[in-house]
mmCIF file of C-alpha atoms in Angstrom:
data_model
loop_
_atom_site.group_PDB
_atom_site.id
_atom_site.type_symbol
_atom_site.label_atom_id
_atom_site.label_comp_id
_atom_site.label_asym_id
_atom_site.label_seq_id
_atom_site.Cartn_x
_atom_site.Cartn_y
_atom_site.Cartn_z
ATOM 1 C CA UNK A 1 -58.261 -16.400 14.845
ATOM 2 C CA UNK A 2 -55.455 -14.645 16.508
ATOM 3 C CA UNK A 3 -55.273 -10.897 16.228
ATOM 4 C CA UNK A 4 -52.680 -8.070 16.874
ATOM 5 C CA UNK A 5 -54.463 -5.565 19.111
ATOM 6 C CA UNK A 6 -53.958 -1.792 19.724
ATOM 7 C CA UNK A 7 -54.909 0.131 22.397
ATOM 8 C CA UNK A 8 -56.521 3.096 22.709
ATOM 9 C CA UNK A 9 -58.434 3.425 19.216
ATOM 10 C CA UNK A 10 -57.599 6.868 19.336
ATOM 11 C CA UNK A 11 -55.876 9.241 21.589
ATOM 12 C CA UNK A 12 -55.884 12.966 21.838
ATOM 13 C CA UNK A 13 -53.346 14.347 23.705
ATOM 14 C CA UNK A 14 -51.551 17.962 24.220
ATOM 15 C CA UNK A 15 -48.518 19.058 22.511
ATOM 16 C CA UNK A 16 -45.797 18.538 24.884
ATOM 17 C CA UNK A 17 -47.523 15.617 26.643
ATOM 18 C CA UNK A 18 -46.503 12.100 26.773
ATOM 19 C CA UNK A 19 -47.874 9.260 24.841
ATOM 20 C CA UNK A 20 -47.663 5.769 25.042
ATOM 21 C CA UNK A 21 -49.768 3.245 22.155
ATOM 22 C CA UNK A 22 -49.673 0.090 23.281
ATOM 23 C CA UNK A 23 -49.829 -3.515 21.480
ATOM 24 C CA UNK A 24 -50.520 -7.152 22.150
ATOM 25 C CA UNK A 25 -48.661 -8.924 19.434
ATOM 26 C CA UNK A 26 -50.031 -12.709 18.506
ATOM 27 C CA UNK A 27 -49.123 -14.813 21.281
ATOM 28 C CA UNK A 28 -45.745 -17.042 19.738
ATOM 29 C CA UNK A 29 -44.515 -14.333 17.564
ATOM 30 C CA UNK A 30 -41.058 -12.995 17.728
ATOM 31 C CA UNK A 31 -40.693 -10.142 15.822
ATOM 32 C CA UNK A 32 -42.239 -6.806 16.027
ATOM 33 C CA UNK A 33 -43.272 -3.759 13.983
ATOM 34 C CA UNK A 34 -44.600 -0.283 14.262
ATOM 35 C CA UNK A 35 -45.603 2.074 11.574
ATOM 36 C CA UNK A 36 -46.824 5.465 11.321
ATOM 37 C CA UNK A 37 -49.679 7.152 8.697
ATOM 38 C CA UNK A 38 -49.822 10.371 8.457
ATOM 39 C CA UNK A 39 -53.340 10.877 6.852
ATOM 40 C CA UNK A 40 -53.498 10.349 3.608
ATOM 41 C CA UNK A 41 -49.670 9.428 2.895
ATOM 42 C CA UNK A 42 -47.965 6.614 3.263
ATOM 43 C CA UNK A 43 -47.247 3.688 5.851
ATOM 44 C CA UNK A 44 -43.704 4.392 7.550
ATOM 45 C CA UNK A 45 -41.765 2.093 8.903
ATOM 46 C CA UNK A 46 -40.521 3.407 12.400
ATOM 47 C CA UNK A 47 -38.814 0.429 14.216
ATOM 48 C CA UNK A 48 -38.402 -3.406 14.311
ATOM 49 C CA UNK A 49 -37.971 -5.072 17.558
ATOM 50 C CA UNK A 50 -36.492 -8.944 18.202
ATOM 51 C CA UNK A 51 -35.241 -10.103 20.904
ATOM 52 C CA UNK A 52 -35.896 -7.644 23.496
ATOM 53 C CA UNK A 53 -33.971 -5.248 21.558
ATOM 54 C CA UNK A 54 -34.749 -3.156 18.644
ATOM 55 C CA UNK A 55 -32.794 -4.676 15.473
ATOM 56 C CA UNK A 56 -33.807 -1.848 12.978
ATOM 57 C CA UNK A 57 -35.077 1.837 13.058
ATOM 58 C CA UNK A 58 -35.795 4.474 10.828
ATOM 59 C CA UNK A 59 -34.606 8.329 10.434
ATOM 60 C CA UNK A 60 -38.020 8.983 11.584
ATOM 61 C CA UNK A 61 -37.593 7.116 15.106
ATOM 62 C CA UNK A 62 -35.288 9.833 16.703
ATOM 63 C CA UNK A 63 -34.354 10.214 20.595
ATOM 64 C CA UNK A 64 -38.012 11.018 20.822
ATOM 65 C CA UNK A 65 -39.517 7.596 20.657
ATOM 66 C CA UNK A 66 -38.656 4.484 22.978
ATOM 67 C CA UNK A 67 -39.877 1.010 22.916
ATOM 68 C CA UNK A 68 -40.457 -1.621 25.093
ATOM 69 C CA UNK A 69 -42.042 -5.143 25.668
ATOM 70 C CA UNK A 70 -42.383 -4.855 29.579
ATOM 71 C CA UNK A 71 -44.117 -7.953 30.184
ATOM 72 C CA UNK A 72 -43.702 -10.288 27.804
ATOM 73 C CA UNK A 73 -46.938 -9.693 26.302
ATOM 74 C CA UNK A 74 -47.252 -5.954 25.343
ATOM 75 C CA UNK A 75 -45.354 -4.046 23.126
ATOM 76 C CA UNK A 76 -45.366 -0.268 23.815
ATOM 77 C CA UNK A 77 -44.487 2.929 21.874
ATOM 78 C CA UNK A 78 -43.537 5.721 23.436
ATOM 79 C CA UNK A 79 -43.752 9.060 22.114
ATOM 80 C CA UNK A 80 -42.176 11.614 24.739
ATOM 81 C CA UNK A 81 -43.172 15.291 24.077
ATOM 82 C CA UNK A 82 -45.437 15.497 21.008
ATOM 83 C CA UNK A 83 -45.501 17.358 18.319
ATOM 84 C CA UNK A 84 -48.363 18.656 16.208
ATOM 85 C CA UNK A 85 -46.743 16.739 13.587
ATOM 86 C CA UNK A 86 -46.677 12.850 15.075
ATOM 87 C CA UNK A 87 -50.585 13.043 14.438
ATOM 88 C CA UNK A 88 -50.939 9.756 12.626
ATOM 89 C CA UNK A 89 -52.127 6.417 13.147
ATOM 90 C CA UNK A 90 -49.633 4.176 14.494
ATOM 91 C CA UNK A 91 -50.017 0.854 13.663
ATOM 92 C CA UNK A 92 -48.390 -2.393 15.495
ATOM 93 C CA UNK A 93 -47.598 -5.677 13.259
ATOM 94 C CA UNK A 94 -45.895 -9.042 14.464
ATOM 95 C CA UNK A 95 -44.297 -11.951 12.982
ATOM 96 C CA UNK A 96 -43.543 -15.274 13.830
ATOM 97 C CA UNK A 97 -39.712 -16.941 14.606
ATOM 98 C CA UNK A 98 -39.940 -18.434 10.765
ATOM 99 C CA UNK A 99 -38.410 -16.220 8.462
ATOM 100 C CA UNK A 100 -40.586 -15.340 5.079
ATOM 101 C CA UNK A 101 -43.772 -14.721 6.786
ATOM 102 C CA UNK A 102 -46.111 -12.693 6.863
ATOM 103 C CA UNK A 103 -46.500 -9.818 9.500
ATOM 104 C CA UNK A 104 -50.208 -9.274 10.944
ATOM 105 C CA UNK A 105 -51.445 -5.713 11.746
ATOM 106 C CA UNK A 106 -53.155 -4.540 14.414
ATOM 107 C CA UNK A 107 -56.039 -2.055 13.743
ATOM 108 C CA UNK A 108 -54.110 0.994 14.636
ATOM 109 C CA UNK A 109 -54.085 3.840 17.206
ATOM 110 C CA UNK A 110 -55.087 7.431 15.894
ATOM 111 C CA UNK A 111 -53.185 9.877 18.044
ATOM 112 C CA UNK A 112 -54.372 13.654 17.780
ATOM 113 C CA UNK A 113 -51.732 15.931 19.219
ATOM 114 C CA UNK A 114 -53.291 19.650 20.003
ATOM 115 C CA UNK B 1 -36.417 -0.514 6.910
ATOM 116 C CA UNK B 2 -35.939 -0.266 3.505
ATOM 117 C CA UNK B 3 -39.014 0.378 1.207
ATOM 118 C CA UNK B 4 -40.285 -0.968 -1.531
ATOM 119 C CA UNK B 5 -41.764 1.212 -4.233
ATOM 120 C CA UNK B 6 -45.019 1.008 -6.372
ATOM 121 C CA UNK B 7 -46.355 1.978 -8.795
ATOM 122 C CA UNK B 8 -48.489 3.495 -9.642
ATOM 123 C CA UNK B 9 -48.798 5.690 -6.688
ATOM 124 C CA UNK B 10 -52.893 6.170 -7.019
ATOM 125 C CA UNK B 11 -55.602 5.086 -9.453
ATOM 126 C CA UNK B 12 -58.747 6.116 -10.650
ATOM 127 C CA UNK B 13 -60.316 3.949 -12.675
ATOM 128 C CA UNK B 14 -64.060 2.757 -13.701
ATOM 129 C CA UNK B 15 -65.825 -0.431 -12.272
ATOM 130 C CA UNK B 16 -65.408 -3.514 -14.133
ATOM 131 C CA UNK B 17 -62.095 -2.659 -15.463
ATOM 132 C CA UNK B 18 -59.083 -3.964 -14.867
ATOM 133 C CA UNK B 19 -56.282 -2.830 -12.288
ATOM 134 C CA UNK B 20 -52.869 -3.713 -12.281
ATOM 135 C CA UNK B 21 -49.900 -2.348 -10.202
ATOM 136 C CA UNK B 22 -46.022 -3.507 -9.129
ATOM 137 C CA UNK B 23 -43.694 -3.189 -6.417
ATOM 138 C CA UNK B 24 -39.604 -3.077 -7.192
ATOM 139 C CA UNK B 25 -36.764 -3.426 -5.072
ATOM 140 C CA UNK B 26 -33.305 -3.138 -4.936
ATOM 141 C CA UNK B 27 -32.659 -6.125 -2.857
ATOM 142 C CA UNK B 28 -33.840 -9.845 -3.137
ATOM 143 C CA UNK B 29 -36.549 -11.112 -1.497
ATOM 144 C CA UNK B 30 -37.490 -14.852 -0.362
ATOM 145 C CA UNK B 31 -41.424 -14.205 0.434
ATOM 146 C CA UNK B 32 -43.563 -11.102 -1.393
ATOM 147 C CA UNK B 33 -47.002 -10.129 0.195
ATOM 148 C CA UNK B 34 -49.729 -8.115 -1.151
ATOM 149 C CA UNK B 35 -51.725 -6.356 1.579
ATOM 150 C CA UNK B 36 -55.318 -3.767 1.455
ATOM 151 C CA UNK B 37 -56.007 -1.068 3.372
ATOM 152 C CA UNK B 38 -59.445 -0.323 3.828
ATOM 153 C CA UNK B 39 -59.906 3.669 5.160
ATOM 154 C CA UNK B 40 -59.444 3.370 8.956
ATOM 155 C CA UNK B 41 -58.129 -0.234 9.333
ATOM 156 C CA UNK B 42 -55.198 -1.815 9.470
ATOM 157 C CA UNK B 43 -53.719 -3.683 6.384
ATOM 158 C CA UNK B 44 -54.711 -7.105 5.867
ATOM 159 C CA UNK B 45 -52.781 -9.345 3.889
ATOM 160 C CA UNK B 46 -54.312 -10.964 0.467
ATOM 161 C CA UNK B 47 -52.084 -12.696 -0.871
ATOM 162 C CA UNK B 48 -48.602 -14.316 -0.481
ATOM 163 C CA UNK B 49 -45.979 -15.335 -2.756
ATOM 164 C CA UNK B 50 -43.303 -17.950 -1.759
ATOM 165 C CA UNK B 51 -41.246 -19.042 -4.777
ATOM 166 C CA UNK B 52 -39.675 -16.452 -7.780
ATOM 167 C CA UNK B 53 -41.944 -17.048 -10.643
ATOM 168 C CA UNK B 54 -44.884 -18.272 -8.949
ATOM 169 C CA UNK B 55 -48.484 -17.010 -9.751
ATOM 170 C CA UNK B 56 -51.180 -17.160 -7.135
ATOM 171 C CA UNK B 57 -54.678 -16.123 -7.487
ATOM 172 C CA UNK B 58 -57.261 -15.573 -4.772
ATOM 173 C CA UNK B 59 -60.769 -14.706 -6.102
ATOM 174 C CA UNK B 60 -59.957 -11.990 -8.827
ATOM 175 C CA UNK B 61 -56.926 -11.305 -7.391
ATOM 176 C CA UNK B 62 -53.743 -12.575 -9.198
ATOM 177 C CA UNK B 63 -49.995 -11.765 -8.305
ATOM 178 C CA UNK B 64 -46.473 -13.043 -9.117
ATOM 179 C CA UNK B 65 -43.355 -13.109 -7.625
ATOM 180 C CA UNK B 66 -41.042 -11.776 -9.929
ATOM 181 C CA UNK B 67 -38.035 -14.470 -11.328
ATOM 182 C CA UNK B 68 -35.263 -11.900 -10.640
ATOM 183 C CA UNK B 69 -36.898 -12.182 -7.032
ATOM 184 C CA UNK B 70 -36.976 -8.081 -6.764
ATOM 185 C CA UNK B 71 -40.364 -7.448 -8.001
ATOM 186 C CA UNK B 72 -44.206 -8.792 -7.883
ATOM 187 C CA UNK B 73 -47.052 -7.579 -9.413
ATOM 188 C CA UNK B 74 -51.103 -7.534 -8.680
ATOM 189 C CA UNK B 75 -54.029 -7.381 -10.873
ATOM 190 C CA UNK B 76 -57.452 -7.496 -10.104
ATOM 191 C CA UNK B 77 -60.267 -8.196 -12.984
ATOM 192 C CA UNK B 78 -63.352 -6.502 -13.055
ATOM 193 C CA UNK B 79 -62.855 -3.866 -10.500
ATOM 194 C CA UNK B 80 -65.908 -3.262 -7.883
ATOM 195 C CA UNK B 81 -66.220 -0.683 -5.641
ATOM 196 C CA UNK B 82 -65.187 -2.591 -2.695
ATOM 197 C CA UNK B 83 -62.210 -3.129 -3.883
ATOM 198 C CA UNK B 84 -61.465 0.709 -3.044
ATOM 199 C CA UNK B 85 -58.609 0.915 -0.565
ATOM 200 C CA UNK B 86 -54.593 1.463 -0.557
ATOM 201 C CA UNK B 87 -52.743 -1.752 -1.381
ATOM 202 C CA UNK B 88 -49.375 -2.688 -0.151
ATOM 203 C CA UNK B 89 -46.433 -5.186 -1.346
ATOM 204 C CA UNK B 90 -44.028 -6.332 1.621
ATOM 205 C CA UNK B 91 -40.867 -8.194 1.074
ATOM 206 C CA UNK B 92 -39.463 -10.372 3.886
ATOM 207 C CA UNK B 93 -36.754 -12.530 4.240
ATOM 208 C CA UNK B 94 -34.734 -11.841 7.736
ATOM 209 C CA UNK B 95 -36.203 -8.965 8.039
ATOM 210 C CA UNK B 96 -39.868 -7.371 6.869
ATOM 211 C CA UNK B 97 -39.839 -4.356 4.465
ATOM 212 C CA UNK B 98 -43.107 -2.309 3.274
ATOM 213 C CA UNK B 99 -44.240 -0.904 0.011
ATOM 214 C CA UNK B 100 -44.977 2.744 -0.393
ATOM 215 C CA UNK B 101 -48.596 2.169 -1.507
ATOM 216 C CA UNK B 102 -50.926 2.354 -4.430
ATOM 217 C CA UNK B 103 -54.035 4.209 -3.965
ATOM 218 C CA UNK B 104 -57.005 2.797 -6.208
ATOM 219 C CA UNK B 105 -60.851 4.317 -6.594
ATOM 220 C CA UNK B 106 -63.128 2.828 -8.011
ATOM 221 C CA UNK B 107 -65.836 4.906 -9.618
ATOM 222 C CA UNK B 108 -69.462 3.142 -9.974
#
């Protein structure tokens, strides 16, 4: 069965430092996700992504965080200078061109900032 | 993205007993989704809802999209512990929109 995938499972990384998660949406979807958990809260909605441009973002998704689908396949988050606080998991989800389906999640990347 | 809200936020409740918990909006929706969270993995959807009034069951699992088309709700019978985990509502139409989460435990 096709699967969203994430990549790294978790990454620890320095404050200050650079991040990028990365995704491999299901292969004929069109629309894509990512979401942030902060442990124990909620899932947040960061950004939504159709073609090759983002279509929706949230508050949270600030001049901090880029996205890109470089190659058609991947979907990448970029988180540039980390804080303590973006510790989370981040998780990727992607949807097909219909409209009123369902989005499928990836497994999620745990990122540790120190 | 707009969210969706539920409630009840968490749950404790005792196994074997029922659980049942709803997600509002403001807007309409055409599709609602019920997803679970287990601790550590990503949500995976249960059920989905296509049609304002519909009910849909999936083991003891039973939700319903709401006529006014801004709500749904989920119950599960007879609770068992592996039913511990956060569960989600989504909305989607054009666009895909999240539910804030209810937390349930279920003590043995």
């Amino acid at each position: 069965e096709p699967e969203v995938t994430q990549t790294p499972s978790h990454q620890v990384t320095q404050m200050g430092q650079e991040v990028i998660l990365r995704c491999v949406p299901i292969s004929n979807h069109l629309y894509f996700y990512w979401y942030r958990q902060i442990l124990g809260q909620k899932v947040e909605f960061l950004v939504s992504f159709y073609n090759n441009e983002i279509s929706e973002k949230s508050e949270i998704f600030d001049d901090q965080f880029s996205v890109e689908r470089p190659d058609g396949s991947n979907f990448t988050l970029k988180i540039r200078s980390t804080k303590l606080e973006d510790s989370a998991m981040y998780f990727c989800a992607s949807r097909d061109r219909t409209s009123n389906t369902e989005a499928f999640f990836g497994q999620g990347t745990r990122l540790t900032v120190v | 993205g707009q969210q969706l809200n539920q409630s009840p936020q968490s749950m404790f409740i005792q196994e074997g007993e029922d659980v049942s918990m709803n997600c509002t909006s403001s807007s309409i929706f055409n599709t609602w989704l019920w997803y679970k969270q287990d601790p550590g993995e990503g949500p995976v959807l249960l059920i989905a809802l296509y049609k304002a009034g519909e009910l849909t069951s999936n083991g003891r699992l039973t939700a319903q999209f709401g006529i006014t088309r801004k709500d749904s709700f989920l119950n599960i019978s007879a609770s068992i512990p592996s039913d511990v985990g956060i569960y989600f509502c989504a909305g989607t139409g054009n666009q895909f929109y999240f539910g804030t989460g209810t937390s349930l435990t279920v003590i043995p």
